[in-house]
C-alpha positions as semicolon CSV with decimal commas, in nm:
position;residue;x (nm);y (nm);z (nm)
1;X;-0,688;10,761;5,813
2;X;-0,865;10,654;6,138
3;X;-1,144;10,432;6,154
4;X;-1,399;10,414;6,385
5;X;-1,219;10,130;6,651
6;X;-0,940;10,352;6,692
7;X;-0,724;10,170;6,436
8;X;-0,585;10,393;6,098
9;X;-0,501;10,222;5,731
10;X;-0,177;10,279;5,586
11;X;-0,113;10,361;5,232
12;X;-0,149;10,004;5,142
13;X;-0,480;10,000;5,351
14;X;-0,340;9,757;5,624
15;X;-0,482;9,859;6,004
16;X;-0,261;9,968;6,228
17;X;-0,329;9,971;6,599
18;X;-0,269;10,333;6,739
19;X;-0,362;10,256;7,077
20;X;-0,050;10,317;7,340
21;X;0,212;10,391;7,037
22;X;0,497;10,610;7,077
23;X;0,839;10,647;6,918
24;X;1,114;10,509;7,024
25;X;1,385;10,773;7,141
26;X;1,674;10,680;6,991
27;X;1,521;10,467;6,670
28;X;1,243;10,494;6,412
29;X;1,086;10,174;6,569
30;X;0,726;10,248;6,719
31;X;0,601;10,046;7,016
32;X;0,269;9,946;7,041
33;X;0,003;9,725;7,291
34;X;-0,208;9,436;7,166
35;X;-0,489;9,403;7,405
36;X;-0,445;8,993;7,336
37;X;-0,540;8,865;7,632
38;X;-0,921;9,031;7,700
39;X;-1,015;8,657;7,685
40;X;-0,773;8,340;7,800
41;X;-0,652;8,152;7,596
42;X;-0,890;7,832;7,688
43;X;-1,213;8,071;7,580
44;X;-1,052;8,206;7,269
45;X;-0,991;7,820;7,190
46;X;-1,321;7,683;7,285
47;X;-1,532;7,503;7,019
48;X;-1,272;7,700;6,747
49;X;-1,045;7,421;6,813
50;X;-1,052;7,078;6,801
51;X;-0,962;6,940;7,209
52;X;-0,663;6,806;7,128
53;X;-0,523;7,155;7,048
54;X;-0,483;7,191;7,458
55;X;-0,201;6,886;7,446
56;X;0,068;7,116;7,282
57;X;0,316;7,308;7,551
58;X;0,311;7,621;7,395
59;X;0,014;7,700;7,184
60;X;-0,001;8,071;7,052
61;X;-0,291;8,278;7,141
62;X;-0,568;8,246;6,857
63;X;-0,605;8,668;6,917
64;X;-0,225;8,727;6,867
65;X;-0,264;8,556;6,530
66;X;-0,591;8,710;6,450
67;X;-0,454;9,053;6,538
68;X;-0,118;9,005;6,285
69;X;-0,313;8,871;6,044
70;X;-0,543;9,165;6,012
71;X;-0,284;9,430;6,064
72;X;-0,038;9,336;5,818
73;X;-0,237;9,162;5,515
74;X;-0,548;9,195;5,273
75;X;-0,819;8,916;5,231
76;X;-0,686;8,679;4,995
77;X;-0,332;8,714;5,038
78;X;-0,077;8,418;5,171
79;X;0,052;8,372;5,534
80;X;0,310;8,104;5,635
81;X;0,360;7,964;5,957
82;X;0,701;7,767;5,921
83;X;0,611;7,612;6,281
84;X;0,290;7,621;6,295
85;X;0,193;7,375;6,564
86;X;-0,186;7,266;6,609
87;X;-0,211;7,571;6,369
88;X;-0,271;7,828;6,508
89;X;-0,213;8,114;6,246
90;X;-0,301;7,873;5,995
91;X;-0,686;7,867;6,163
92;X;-0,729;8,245;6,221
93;X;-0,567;8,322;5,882
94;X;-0,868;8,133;5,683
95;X;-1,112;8,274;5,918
96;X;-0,994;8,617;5,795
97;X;-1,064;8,499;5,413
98;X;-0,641;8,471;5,339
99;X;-0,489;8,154;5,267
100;X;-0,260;7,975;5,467
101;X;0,037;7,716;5,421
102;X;0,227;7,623;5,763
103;X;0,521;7,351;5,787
104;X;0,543;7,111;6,157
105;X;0,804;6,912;6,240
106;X;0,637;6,699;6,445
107;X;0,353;6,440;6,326
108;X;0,142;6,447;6,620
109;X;0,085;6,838;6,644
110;X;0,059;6,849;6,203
111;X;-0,245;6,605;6,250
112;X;-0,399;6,773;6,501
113;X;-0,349;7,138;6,307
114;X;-0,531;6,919;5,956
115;X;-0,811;6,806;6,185
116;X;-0,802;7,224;6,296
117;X;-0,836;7,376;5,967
118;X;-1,096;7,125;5,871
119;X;-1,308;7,255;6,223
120;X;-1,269;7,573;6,073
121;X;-1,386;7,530;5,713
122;X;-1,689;7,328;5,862
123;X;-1,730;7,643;6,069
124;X;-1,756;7,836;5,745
125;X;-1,385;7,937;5,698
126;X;-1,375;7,961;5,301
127;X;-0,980;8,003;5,242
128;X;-0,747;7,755;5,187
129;X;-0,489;7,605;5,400
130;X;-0,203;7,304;5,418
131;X;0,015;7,146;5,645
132;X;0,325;7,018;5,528
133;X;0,533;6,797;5,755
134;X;0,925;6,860;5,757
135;X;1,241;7,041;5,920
136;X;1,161;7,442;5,854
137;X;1,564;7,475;5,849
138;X;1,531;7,317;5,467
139;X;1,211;7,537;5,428
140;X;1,299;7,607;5,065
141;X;1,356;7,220;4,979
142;X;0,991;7,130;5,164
143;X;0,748;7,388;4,962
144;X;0,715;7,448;4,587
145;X;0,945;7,698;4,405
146;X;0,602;7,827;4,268
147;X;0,557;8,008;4,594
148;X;0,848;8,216;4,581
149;X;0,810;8,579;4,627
150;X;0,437;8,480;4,708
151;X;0,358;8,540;5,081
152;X;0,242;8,823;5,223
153;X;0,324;8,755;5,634
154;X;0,507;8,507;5,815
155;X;0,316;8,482;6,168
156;X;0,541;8,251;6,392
157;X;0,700;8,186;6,723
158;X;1,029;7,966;6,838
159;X;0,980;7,742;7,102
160;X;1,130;7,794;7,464
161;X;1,266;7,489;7,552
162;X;1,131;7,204;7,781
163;X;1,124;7,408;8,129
164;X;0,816;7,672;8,053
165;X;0,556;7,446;7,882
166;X;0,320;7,187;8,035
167;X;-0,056;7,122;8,175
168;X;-0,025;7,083;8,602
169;X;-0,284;6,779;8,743
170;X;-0,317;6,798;9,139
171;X;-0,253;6,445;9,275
172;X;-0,206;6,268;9,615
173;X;0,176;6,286;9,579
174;X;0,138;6,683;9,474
175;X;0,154;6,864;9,123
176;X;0,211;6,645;8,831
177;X;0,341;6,794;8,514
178;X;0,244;6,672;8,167
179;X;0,254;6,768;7,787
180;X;0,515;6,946;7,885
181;X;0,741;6,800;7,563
182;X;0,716;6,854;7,210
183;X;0,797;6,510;7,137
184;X;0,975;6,222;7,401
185;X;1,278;6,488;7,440
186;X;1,503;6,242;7,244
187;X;1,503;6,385;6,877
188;X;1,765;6,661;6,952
189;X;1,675;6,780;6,557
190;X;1,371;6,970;6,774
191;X;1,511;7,312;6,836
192;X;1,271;7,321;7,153
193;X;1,601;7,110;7,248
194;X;1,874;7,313;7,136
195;X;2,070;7,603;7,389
196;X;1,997;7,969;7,287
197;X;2,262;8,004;7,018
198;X;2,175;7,679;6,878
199;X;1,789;7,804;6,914
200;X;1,881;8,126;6,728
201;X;2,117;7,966;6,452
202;X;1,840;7,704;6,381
203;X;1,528;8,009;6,392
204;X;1,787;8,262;6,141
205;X;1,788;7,947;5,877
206;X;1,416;7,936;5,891
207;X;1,320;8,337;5,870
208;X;1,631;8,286;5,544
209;X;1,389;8,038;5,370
210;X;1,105;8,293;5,478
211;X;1,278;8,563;5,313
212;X;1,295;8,410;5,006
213;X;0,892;8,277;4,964
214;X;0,828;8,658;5,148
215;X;0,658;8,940;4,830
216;X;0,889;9,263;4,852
217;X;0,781;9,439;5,139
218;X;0,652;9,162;5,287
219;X;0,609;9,116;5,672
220;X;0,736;8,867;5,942
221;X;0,583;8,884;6,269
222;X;0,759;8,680;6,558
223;X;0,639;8,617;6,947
224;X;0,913;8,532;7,140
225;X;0,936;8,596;7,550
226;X;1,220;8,583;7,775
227;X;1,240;8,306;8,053
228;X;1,487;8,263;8,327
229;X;1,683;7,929;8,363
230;X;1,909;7,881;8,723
231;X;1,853;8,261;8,805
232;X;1,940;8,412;8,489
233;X;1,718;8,551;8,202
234;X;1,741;8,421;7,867
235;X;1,651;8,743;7,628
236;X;1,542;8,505;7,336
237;X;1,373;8,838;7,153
238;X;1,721;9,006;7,122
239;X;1,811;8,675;7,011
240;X;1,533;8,660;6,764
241;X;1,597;9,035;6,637
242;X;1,975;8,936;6,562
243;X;1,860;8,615;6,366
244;X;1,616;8,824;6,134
245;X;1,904;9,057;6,070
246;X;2,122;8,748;5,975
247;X;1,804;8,663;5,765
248;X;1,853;8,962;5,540
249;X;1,542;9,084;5,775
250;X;1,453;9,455;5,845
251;X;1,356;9,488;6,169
252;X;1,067;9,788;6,174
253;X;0,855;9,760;6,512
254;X;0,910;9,561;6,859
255;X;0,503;9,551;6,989
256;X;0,397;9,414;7,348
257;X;0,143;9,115;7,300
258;X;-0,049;9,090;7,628
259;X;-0,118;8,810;7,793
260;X;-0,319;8,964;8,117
261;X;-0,666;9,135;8,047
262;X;-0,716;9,511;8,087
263;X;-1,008;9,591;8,326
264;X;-1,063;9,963;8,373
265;X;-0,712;10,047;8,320
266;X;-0,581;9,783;8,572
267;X;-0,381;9,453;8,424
268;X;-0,523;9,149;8,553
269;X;-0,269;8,897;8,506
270;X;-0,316;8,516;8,421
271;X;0,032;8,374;8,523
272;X;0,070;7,979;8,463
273;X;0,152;7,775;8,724
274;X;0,493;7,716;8,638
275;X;0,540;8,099;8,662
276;X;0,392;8,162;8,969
277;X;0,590;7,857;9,144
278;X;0,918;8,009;8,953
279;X;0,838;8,384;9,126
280;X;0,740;8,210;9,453
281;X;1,046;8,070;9,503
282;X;1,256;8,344;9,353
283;X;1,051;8,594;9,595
284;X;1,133;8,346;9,891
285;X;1,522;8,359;9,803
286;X;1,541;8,752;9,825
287;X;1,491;8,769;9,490
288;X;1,213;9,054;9,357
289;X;1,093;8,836;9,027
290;X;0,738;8,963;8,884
291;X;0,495;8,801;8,675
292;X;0,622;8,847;8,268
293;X;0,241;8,935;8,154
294;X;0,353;8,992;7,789
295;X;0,528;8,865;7,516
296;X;0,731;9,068;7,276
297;X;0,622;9,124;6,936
298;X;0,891;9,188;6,680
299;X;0,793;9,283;6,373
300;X;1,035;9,311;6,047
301;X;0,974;9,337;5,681
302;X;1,146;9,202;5,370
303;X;1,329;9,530;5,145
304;X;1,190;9,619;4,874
305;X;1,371;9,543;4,551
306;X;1,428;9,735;4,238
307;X;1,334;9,610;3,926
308;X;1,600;9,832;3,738
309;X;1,911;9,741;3,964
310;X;1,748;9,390;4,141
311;X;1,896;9,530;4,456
312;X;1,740;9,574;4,807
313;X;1,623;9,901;4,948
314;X;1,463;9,985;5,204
């Protein structure tokens, strides 16, 4: 059933975007375009976030969030954010009227996503959210038992590492680069720290605990991007995918999140600096890099059980 911004309700009355979605040849995933990006990310922040937010090196777009949220869940229902950051999903979730739980590993960003959500119920947000502070590998040791079988979307994203992140300040000895770290680069319990399989091992424990607090038929929804390190890419959403199998995971769509603005049918990219120096120098080598303008979307859902046999289908 279509409604009239182009969207349609499934049987469960969740929106679906139908805009640029097509089936996959050789797979019964569908692919589908956010339009995340009409705004940047500074305007979609402004005066919805507390400053600080802009300190964290790799802050999910408030419309990504806002999008998931409202695709794949009902006003009241839960959504988890196992890394939630400044807080992102937490935020856009209780602006949506769902509650919202996320879990930080780091102190400094699970302040600044308390003194968020409290911005946002001030602003008239009247859900409920939390922050709790702990390692989202032992997710099912840091948040009640009671909770189990209770949420109805995980909204997350694994961080890239220490290379892609970072605010640029123009200075009389050139570009300076800072919060560019998630913490001082020493705590190597930070998976923004570990290599890819260490990344993906650490990422499949967390979507495990996820699993278990996920309703049957719940959703997951993951942003991940591939990044190049000495030359070579990195395919962290493969990596992603194989870790939400591992998780017991089903994945059901791969969506394109964009992160350029579409003017009359034209992409108008907003590259950071650390991308356009990356395809500068690339381009200067021989080497035909573009600007990545998107980040992949990949979507799974937790099977379904049966009450008669208590086993998972799909």
């Amino acid at each position: 059933m279509e409604d009239n911004q182009g969207q349609h309700r499934d049987h469960a009355g969740r929106h679906r975007d139908t805009g640029r979605r097509h089936r996959a040849p050789n797979g019964p995933k569908d692919l589908s375009v956010w339009a995340t990006a009409q705004q940047t990310g500074p305007v979609q922040r402004r005066g919805r976030y507390v400053p600080e937010s802009v300190k964290h090196p790799a802050r999910m777009l408030p419309a990504i969030a806002a999008h998931a949220v409202r695709a794949y869940t009902r006003p009241g229902d839960l959504v988890l954010d196992p890394m939630c950051g400044i807080g992102t999903t937490l935020v856009e979730a209780i602006h949506a009227g769902r509650d919202a739980i996320g879990v930080e590993y780091e102190p400094r960003w699970s302040n600044i996503a308390d003194a968020n959500i409290t911005h946002a119920q001030r602003q008239g947000a009247t859900s409920r959210a939390s922050v709790v502070r702990g390692d989202a590998t032992r997710l099912r040791s840091l948040l009640p038992a009671a909770l189990t079988g209770q949420v109805a979307l995980v909204v997350t994203s694994p961080p890239y590492g220490p290379t892609v992140h970072g605010l640029v300040r123009p200075g009389a000895d050139g570009v300076a680069k800072f919060d560019n770290a998630y913490n001082d680069g020493t705590d190597r319990g930070n998976l923004a720290y570990r290599d890819l399989t260490g990344l993906a091992d650490g990422f499949a424990h967390i979507l495990t605990g996820c699993a278990t607090l996920l309703r049957p038929g719940g959703t997951v929804v993951v942003t991940a991007r591939p990044w190049r390190k000495n030359g070579q890419l990195v395919d962290l959403p493969s990596a992603v995918i194989a870790a939400g199998m591992r998780a017991g995971l089903i994945p059901t769509e791969r969506c394109v999140a964009l992160l350029a603005a579409v003017r009359d049918g034209h992409l108008i990219a907003r590259p950071s600096f650390f991308q356009l120096q990356a395809v500068r120098k690339a381009r200067a080598g021989g080497t035909p890099l573009h600007l990545i303008t998107h980040e992949d979307v990949l979507i799974f859902r937790r099977p379904q059980i049966s009450a008669s046999c208590n086993e998972p289908k799909c």
